[in-house]
Coordinates of N, CA and C in Angstrom, one line a residue:
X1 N -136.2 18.0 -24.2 CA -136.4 17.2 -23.0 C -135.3 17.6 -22.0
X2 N -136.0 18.0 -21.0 CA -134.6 18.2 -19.6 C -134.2 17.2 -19.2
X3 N -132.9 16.9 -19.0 CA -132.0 16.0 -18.2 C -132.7 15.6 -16.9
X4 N -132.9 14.7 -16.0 CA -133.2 14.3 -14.7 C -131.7 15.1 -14.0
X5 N -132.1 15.5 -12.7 CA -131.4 15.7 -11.5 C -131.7 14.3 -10.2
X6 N -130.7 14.1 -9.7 CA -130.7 13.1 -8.9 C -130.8 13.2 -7.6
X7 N -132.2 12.3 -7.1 CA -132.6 13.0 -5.3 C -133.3 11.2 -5.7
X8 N -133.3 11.3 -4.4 CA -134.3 9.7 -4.2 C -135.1 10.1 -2.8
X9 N -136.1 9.7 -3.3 CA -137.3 9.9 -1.7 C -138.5 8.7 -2.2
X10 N -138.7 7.7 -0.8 CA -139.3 7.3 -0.8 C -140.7 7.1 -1.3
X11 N -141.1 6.0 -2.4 CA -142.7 6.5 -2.9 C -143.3 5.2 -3.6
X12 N -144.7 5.4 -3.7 CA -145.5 4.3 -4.4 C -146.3 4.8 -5.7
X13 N -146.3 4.7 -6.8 CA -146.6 4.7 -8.3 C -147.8 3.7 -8.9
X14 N -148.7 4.3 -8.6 CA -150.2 3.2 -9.6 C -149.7 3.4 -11.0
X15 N -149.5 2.5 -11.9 CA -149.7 2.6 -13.3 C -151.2 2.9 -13.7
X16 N -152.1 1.7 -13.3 CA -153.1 1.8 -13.8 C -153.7 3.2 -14.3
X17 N -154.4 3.6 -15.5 CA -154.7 5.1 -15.9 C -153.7 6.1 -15.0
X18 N -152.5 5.5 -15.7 CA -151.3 6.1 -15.1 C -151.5 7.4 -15.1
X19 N -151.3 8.5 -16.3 CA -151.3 10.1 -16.8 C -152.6 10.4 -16.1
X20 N -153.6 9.8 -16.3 CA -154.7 10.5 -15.7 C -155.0 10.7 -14.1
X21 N -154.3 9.4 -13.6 CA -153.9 8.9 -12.0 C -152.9 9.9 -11.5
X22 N -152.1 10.8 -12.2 CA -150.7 10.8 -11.3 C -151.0 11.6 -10.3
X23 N -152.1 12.4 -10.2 CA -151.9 13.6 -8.9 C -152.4 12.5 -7.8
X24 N -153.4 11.4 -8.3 CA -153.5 10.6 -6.9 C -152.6 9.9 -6.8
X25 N -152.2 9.2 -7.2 CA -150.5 8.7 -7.2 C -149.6 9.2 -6.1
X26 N -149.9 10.4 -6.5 CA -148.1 11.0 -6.1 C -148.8 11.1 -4.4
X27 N -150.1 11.5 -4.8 CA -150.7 11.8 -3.5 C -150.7 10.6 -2.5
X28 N -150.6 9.6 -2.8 CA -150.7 7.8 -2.2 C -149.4 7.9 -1.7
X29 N -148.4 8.4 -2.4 CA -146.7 8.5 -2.4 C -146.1 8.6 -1.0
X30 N -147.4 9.5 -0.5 CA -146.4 10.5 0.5 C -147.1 10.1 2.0
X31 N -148.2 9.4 1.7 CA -148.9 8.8 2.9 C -148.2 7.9 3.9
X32 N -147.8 6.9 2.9 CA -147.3 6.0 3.8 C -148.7 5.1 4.4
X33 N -149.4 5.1 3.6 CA -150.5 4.1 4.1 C -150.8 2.8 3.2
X34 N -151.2 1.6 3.9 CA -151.3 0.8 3.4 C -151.7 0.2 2.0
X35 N -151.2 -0.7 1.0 CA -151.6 -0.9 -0.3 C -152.7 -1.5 -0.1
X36 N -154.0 -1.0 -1.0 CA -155.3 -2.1 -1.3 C -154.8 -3.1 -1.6
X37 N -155.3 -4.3 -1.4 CA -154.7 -5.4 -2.6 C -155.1 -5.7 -3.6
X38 N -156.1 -5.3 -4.0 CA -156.7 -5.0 -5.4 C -156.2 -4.2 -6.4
X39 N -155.0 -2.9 -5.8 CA -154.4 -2.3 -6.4 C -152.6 -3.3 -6.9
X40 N -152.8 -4.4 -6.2 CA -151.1 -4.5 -6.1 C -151.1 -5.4 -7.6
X41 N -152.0 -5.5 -8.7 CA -151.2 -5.9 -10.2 C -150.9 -4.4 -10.5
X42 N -151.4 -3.4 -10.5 CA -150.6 -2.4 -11.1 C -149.7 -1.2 -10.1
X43 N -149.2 -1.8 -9.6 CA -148.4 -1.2 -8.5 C -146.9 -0.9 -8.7
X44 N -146.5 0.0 -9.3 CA -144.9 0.1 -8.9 C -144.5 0.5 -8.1
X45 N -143.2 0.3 -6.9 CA -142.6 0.8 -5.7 C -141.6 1.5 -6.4
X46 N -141.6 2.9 -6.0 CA -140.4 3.3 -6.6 C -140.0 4.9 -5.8
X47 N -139.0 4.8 -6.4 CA -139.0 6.9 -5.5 C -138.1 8.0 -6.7
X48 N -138.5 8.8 -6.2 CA -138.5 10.2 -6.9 C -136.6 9.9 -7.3
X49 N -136.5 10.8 -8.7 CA -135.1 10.4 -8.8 C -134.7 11.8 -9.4
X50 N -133.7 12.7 -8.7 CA -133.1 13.6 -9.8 C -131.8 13.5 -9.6
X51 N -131.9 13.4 -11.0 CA -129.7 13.1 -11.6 C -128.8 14.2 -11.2
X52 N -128.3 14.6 -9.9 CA -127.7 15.8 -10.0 C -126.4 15.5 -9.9
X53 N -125.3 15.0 -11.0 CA -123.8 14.5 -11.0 C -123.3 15.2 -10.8
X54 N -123.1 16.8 -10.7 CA -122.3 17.8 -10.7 C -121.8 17.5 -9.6
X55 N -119.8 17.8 -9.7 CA -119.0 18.5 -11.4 C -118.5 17.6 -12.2
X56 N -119.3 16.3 -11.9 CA -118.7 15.0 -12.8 C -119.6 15.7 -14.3
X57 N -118.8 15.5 -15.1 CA -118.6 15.6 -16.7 C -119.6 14.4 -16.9
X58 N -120.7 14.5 -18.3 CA -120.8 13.6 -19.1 C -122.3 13.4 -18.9
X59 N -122.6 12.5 -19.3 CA -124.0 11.7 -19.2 C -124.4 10.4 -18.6
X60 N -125.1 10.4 -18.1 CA -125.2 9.0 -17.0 C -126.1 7.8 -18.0
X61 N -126.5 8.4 -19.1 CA -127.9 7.5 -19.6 C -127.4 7.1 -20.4
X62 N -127.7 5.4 -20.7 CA -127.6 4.6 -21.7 C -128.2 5.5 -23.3
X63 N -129.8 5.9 -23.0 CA -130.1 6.3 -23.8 C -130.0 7.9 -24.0
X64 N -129.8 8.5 -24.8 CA -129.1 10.0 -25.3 C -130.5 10.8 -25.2
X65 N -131.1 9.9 -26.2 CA -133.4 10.6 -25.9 C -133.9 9.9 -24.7
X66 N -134.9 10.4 -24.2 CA -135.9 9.9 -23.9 C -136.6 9.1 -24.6
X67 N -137.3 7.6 -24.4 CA -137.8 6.4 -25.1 C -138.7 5.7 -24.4
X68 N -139.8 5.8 -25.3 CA -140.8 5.1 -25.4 C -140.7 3.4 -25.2
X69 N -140.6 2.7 -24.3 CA -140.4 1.1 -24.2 C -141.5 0.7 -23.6
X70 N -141.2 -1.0 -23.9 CA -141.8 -1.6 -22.8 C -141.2 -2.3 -21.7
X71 N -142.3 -2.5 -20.6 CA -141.3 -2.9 -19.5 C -142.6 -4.0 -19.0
X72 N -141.6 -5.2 -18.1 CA -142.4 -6.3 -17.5 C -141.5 -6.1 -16.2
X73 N -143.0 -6.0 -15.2 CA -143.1 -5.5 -13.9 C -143.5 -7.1 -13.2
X74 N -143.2 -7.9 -12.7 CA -143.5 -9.4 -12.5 C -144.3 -9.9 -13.4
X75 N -145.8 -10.5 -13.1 CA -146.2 -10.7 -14.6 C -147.2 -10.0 -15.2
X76 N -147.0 -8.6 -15.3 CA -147.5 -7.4 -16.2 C -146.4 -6.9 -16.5
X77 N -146.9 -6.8 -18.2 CA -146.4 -6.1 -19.4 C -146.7 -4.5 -19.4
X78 N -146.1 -3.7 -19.2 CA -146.3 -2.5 -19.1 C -145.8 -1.8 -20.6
X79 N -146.8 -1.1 -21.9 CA -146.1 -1.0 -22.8 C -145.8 0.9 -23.3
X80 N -145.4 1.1 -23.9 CA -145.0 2.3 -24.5 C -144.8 3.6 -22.8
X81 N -143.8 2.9 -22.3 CA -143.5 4.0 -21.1 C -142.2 4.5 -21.3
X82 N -142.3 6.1 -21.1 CA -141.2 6.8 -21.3 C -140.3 6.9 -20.4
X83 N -138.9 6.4 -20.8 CA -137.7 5.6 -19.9 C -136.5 6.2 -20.0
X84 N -135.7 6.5 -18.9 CA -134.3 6.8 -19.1 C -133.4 5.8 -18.3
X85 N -132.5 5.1 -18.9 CA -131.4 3.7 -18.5 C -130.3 4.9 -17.5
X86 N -130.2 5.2 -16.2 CA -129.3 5.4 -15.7 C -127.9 4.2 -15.3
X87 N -127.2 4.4 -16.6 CA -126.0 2.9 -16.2 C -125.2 3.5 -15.2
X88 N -125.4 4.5 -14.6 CA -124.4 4.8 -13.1 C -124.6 4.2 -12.3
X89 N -126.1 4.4 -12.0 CA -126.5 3.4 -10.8 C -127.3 1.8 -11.1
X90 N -127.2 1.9 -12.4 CA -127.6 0.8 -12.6 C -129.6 0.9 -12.6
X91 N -129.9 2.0 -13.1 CA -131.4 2.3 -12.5 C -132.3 2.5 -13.8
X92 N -133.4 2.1 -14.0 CA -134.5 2.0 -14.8 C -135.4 3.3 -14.3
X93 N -135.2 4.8 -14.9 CA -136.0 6.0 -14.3 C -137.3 6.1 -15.5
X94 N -138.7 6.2 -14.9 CA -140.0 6.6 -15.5 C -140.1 8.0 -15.8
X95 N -140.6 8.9 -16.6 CA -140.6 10.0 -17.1 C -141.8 10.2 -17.0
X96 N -142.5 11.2 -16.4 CA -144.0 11.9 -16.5 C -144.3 13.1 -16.5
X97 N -145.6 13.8 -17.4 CA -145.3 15.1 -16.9 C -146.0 15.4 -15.5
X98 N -146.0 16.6 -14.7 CA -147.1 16.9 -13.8 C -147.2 18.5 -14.2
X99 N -148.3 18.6 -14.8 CA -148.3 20.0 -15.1 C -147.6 20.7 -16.3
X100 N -146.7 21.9 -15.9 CA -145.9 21.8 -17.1 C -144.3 21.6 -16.4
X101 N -144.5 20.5 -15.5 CA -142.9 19.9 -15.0 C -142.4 18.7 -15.6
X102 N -142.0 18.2 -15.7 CA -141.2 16.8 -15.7 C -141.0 16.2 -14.2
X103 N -141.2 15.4 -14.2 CA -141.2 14.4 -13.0 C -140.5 13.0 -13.3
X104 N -139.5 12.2 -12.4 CA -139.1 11.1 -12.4 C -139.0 10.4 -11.4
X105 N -139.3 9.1 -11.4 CA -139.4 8.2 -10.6 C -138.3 6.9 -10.7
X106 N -137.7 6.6 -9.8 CA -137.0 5.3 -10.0 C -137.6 4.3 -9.5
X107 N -137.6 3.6 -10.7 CA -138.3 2.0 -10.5 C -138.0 1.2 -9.7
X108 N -138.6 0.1 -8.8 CA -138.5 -1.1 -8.0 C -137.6 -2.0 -8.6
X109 N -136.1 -2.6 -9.0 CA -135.5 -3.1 -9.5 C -135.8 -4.8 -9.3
X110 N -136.6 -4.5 -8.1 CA -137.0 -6.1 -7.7 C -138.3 -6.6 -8.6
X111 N -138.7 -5.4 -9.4 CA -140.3 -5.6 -9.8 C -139.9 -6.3 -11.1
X112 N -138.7 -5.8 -11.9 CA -138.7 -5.5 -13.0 C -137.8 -7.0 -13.5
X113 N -138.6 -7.1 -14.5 CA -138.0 -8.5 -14.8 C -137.5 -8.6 -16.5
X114 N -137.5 -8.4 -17.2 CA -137.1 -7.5 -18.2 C -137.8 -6.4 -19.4
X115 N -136.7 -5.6 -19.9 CA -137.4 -4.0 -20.2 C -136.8 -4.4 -22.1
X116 N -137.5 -3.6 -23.0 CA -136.3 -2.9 -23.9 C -136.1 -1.4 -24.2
X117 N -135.0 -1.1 -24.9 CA -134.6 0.0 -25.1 C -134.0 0.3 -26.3
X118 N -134.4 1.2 -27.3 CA -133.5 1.4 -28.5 C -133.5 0.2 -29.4
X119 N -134.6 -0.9 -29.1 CA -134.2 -1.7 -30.2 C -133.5 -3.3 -29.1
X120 N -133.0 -2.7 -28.0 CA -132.6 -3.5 -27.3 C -132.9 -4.3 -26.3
X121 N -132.5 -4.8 -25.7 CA -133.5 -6.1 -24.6 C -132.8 -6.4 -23.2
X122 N -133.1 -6.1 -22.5 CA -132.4 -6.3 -21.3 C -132.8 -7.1 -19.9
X123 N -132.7 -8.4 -19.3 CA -132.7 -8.5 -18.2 C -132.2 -8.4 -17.0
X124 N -133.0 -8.9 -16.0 CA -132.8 -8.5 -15.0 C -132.0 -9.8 -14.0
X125 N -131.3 -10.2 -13.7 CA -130.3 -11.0 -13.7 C -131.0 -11.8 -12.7
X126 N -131.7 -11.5 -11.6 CA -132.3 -11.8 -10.6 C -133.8 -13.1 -11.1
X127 N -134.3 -12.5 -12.3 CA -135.1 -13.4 -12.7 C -135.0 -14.1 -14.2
X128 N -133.5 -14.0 -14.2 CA -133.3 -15.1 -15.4 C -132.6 -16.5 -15.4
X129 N -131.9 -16.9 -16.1 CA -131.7 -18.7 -16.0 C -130.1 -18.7 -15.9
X130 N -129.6 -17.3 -16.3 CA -128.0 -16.9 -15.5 C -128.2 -16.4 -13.6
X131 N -129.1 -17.1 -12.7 CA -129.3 -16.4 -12.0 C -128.2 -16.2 -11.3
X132 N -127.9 -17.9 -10.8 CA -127.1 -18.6 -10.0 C -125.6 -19.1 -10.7
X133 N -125.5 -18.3 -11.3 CA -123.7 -18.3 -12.0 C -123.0 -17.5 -11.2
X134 N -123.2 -17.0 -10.5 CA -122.4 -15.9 -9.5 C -122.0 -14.6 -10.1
X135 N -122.7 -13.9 -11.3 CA -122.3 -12.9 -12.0 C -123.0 -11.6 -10.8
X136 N -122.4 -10.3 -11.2 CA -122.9 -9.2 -10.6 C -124.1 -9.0 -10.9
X137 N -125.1 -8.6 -9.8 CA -126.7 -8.6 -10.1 C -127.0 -7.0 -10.8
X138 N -127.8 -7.6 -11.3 CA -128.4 -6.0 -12.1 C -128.9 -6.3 -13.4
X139 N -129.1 -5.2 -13.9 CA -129.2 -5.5 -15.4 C -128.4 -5.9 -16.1
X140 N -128.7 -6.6 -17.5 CA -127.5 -6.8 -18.4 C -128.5 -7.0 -19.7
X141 N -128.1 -6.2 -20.7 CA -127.9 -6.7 -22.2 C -127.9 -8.1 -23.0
X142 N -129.3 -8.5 -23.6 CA -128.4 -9.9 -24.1 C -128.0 -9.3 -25.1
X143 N -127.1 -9.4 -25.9 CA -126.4 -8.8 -27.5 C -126.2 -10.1 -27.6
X144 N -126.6 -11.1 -28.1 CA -126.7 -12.9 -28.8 C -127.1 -13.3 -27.9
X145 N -127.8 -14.6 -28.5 CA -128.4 -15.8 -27.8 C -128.7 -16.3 -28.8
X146 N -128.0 -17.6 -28.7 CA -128.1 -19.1 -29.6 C -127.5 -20.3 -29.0
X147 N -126.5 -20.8 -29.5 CA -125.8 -21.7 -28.8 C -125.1 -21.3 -27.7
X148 N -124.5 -20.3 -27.6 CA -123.8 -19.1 -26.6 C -124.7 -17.8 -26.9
X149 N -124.2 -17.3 -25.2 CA -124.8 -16.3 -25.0 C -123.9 -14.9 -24.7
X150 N -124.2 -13.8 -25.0 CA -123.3 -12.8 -24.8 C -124.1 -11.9 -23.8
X151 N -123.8 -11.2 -22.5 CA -124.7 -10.7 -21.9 C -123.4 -9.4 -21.7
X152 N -124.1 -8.0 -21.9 CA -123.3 -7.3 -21.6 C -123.9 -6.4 -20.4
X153 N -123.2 -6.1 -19.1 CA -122.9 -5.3 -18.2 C -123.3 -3.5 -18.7
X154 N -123.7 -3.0 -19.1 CA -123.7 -1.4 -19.4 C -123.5 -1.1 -17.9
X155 N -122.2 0.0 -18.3 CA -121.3 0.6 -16.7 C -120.9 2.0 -17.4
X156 N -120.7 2.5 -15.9 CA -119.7 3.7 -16.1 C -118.9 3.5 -14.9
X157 N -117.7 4.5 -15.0 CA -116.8 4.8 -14.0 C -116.7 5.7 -13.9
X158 N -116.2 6.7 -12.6 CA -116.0 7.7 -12.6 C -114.3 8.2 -12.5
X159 N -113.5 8.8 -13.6 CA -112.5 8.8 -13.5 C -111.8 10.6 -13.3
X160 N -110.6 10.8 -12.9 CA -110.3 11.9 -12.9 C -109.2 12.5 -14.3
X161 N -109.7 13.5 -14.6 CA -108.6 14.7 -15.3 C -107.7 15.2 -14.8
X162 N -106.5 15.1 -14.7 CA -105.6 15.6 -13.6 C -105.2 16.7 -13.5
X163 N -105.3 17.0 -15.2 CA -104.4 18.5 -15.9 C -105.8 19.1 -15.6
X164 N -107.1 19.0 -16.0 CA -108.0 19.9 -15.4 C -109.0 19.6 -14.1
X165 N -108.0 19.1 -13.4 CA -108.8 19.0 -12.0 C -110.1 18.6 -12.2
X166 N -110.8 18.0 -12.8 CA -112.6 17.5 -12.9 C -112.1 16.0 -13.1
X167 N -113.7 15.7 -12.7 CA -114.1 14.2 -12.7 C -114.8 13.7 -14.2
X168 N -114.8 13.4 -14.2 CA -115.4 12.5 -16.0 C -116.7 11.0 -16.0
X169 N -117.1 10.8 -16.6 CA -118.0 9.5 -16.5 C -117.6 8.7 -17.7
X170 N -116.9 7.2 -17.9 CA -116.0 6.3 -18.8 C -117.1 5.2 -18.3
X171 N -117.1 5.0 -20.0 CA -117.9 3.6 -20.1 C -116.7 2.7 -19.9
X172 N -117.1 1.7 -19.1 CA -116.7 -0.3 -18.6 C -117.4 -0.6 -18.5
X173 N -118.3 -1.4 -19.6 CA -119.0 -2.4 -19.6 C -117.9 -3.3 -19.8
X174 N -119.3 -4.9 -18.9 CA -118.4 -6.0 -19.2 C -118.6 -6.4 -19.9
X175 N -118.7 -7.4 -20.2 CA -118.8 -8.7 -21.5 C -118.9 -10.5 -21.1
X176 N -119.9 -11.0 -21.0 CA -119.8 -11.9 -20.3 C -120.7 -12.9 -21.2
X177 N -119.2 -14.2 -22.0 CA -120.1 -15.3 -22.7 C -120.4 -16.5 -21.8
X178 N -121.5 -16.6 -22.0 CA -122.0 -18.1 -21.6 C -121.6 -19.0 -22.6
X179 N -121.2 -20.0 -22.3 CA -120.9 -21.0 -23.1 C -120.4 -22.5 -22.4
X180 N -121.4 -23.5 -23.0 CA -121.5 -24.8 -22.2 C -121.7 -24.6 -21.3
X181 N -122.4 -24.1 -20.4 CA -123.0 -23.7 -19.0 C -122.2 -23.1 -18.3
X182 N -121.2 -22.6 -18.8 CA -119.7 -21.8 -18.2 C -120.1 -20.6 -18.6
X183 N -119.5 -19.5 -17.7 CA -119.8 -18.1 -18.0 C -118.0 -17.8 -18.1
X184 N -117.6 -16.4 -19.2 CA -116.4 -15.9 -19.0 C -116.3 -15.0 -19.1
X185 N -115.8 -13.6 -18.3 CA -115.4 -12.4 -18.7 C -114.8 -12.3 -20.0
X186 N -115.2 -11.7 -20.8 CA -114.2 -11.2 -22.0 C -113.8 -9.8 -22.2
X187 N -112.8 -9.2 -22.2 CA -112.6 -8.2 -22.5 C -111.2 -7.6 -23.7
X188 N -110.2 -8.8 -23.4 CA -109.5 -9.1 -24.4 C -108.9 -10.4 -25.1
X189 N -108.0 -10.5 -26.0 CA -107.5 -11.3 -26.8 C -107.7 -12.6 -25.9
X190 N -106.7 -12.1 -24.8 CA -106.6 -13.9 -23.9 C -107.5 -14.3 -23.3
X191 N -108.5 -13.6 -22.5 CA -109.6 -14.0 -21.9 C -110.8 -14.5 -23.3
X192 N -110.7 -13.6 -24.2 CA -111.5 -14.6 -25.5 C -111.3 -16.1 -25.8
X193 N -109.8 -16.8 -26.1 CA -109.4 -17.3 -26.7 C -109.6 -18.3 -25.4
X194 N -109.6 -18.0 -24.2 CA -109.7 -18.8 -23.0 C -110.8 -19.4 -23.2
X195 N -111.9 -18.5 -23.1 CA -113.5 -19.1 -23.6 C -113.5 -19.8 -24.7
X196 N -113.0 -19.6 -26.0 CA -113.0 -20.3 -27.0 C -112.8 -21.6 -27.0
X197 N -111.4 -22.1 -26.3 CA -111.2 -22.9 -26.0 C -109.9 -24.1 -27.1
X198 N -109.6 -25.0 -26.9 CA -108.1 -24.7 -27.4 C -108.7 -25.7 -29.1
X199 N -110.3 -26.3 -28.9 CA -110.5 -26.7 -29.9 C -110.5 -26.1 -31.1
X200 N -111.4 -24.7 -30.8 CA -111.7 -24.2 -32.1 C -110.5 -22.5 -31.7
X201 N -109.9 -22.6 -31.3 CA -108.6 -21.7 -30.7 C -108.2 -21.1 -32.4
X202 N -107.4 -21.9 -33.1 CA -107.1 -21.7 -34.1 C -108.0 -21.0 -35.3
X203 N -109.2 -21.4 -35.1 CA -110.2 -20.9 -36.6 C -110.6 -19.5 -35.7
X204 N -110.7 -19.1 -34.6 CA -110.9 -17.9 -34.1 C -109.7 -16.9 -33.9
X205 N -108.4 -17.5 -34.1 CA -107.4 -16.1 -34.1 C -107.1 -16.0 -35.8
X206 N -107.8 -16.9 -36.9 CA -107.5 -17.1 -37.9 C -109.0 -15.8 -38.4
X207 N -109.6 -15.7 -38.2 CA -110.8 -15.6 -37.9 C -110.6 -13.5 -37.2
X208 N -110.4 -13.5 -36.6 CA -109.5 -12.1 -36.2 C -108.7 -11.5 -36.7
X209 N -107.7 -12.5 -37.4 CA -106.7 -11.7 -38.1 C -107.2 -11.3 -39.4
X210 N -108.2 -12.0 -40.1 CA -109.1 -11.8 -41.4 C -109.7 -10.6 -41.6
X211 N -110.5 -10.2 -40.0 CA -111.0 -9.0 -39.8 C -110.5 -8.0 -39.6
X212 N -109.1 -8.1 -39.4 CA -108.7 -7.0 -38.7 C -109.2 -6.3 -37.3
X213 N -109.1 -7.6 -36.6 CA -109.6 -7.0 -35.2 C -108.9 -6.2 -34.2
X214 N -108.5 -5.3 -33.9 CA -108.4 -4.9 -32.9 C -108.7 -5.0 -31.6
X215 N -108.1 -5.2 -30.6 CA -109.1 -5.5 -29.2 C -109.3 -4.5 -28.2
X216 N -108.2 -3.0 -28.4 CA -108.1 -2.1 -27.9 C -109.1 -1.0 -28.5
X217 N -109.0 -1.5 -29.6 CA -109.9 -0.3 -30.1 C -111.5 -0.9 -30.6
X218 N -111.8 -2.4 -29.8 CA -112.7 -3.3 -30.4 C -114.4 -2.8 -29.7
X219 N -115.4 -2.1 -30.3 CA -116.7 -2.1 -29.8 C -117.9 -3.2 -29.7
X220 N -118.9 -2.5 -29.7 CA -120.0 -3.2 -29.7 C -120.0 -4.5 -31.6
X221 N -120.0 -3.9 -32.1 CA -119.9 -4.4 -33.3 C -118.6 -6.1 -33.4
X222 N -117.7 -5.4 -33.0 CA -116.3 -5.9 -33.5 C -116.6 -7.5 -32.6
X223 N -117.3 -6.5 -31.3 CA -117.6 -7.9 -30.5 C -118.2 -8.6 -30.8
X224 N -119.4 -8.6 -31.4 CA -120.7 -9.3 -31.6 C -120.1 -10.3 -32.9
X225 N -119.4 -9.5 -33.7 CA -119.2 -10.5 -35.0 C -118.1 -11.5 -34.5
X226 N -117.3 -11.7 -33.3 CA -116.3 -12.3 -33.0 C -117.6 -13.6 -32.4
X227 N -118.6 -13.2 -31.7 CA -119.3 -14.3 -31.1 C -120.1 -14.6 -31.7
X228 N -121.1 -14.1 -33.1 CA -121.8 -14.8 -34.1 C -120.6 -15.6 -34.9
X229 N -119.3 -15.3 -35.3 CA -118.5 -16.7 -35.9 C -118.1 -17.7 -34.6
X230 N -118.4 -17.4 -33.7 CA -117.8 -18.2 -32.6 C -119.3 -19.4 -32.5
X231 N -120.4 -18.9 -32.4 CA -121.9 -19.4 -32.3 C -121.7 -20.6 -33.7
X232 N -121.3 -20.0 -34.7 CA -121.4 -21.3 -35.9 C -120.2 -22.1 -35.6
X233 N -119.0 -21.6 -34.8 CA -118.4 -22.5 -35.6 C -118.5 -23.9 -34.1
X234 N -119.6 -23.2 -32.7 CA -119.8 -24.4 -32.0 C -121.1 -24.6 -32.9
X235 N -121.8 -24.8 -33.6 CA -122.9 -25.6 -33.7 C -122.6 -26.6 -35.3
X236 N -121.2 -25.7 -36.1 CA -120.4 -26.5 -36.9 C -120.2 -28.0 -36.1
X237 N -119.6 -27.9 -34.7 CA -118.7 -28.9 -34.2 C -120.1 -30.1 -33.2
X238 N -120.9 -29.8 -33.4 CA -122.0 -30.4 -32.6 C -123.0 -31.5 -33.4

């Protein structure tokens, strides 16, 4: 599978007998004429997308393959569509062929209410029950949901090589627990321990040092198990 190049131009996308539809599709795309309204449940707004980062280094996509997901477009379920997570721009791109090309489209971010990926689940910030916390809008990851909630940011940055003069693409994702109707950046020891809070403060650095946590060198994993002991030991206290 070829990598997307990055271009955006204006356009409109029928799902309905999507593969079979695309040449009229694309052909609707370019008119600029008005939507039936009988067409607007299966309707995506979206525009042409090619990824062209050069000479930035790296890969812009969450996901490494191309993937088969499902996706909910307001209230249609849209299922087994092949997806690429651009975390650069924060963009949900559609994959089709036309002929013997590859074609991509970037999705309506306002349509999209949440997708998964790889096993994973993601909303869209705009239509969930974190709306109005004042967090950055876009997608986010739930990675937990129970008594607390862990919502992760998927990001890149773009940084520089100095000794080789090029640019690079570095994951920053955030980390952001809900807890008691409070949201908190986490990213290290003190901002954890802030959230935690000074009750159960003690059984969570007790709790860390058991594990052997690191916070510099702490991933996806290291995190998740710091906030499933943190999820029991509020519902211990409740």
């Amino acid at each position: 599978m070829r990598s997307p190049r990055y271009r955006r131009m204006s356009g409109l996308l029928l799902l309905q007998c999507f593969f079979s539809m695309m040449g009229a599709a694309q052909s609707g795309a370019t008119t600029g004429a008005a939507i039936p309204v009988q067409l607007l449940d299966n309707l995506i707004q979206g525009r042409w997308y090619v990824a062209n980062y050069f000479p930035i280094r790296g890969n812009p996509f969450l996901n490494q393959n191309l993937s088969t997901e499902d996706v909910q477009l307001l209230d249609i379920r849209y299922k087994a569509l092949p997806l690429w997570y651009d975390i650069y721009i924060d963009e949900l791109i559609l994959s089709f062929n036309q002929g013997a090309e590859f074609r991509y489209i970037q999705l309506n971010k306002e349509q999209i209410r949440h997708f998964d990926l790889e096993g994973r689940h993601f909303i869209n910030l705009a239509y969930s029950p974190y709306r109005d916390m004042g967090l950055r809008p876009g997608y986010y990851e739930v990675a937990f949901q129970d008594k607390i909630v862990l919502l992760v940011k998927r990001k890149l940055e773009v940084k520089a090589d100095q000794e080789n003069l090029r640019s690079y693409f570095s994951r920053a994702d955030i980390r952001i627990l809900i807890k008691d109707e409070q949201h908190y950046s986490i990213s290290n020891r003190s901002s954890l321990m802030e959230a935690v809070g000074p009750d159960l403060k003690k059984e969570m650095a007790a709790f860390i040092k058991r594990n052997k946590i690191r916070f510099k060198k702490a991933g996806d994993a290291e995190w998740l198990q710091m906030i499933i002991y943190l999820n029991e030991l509020q519902t211990a206290t409740r």
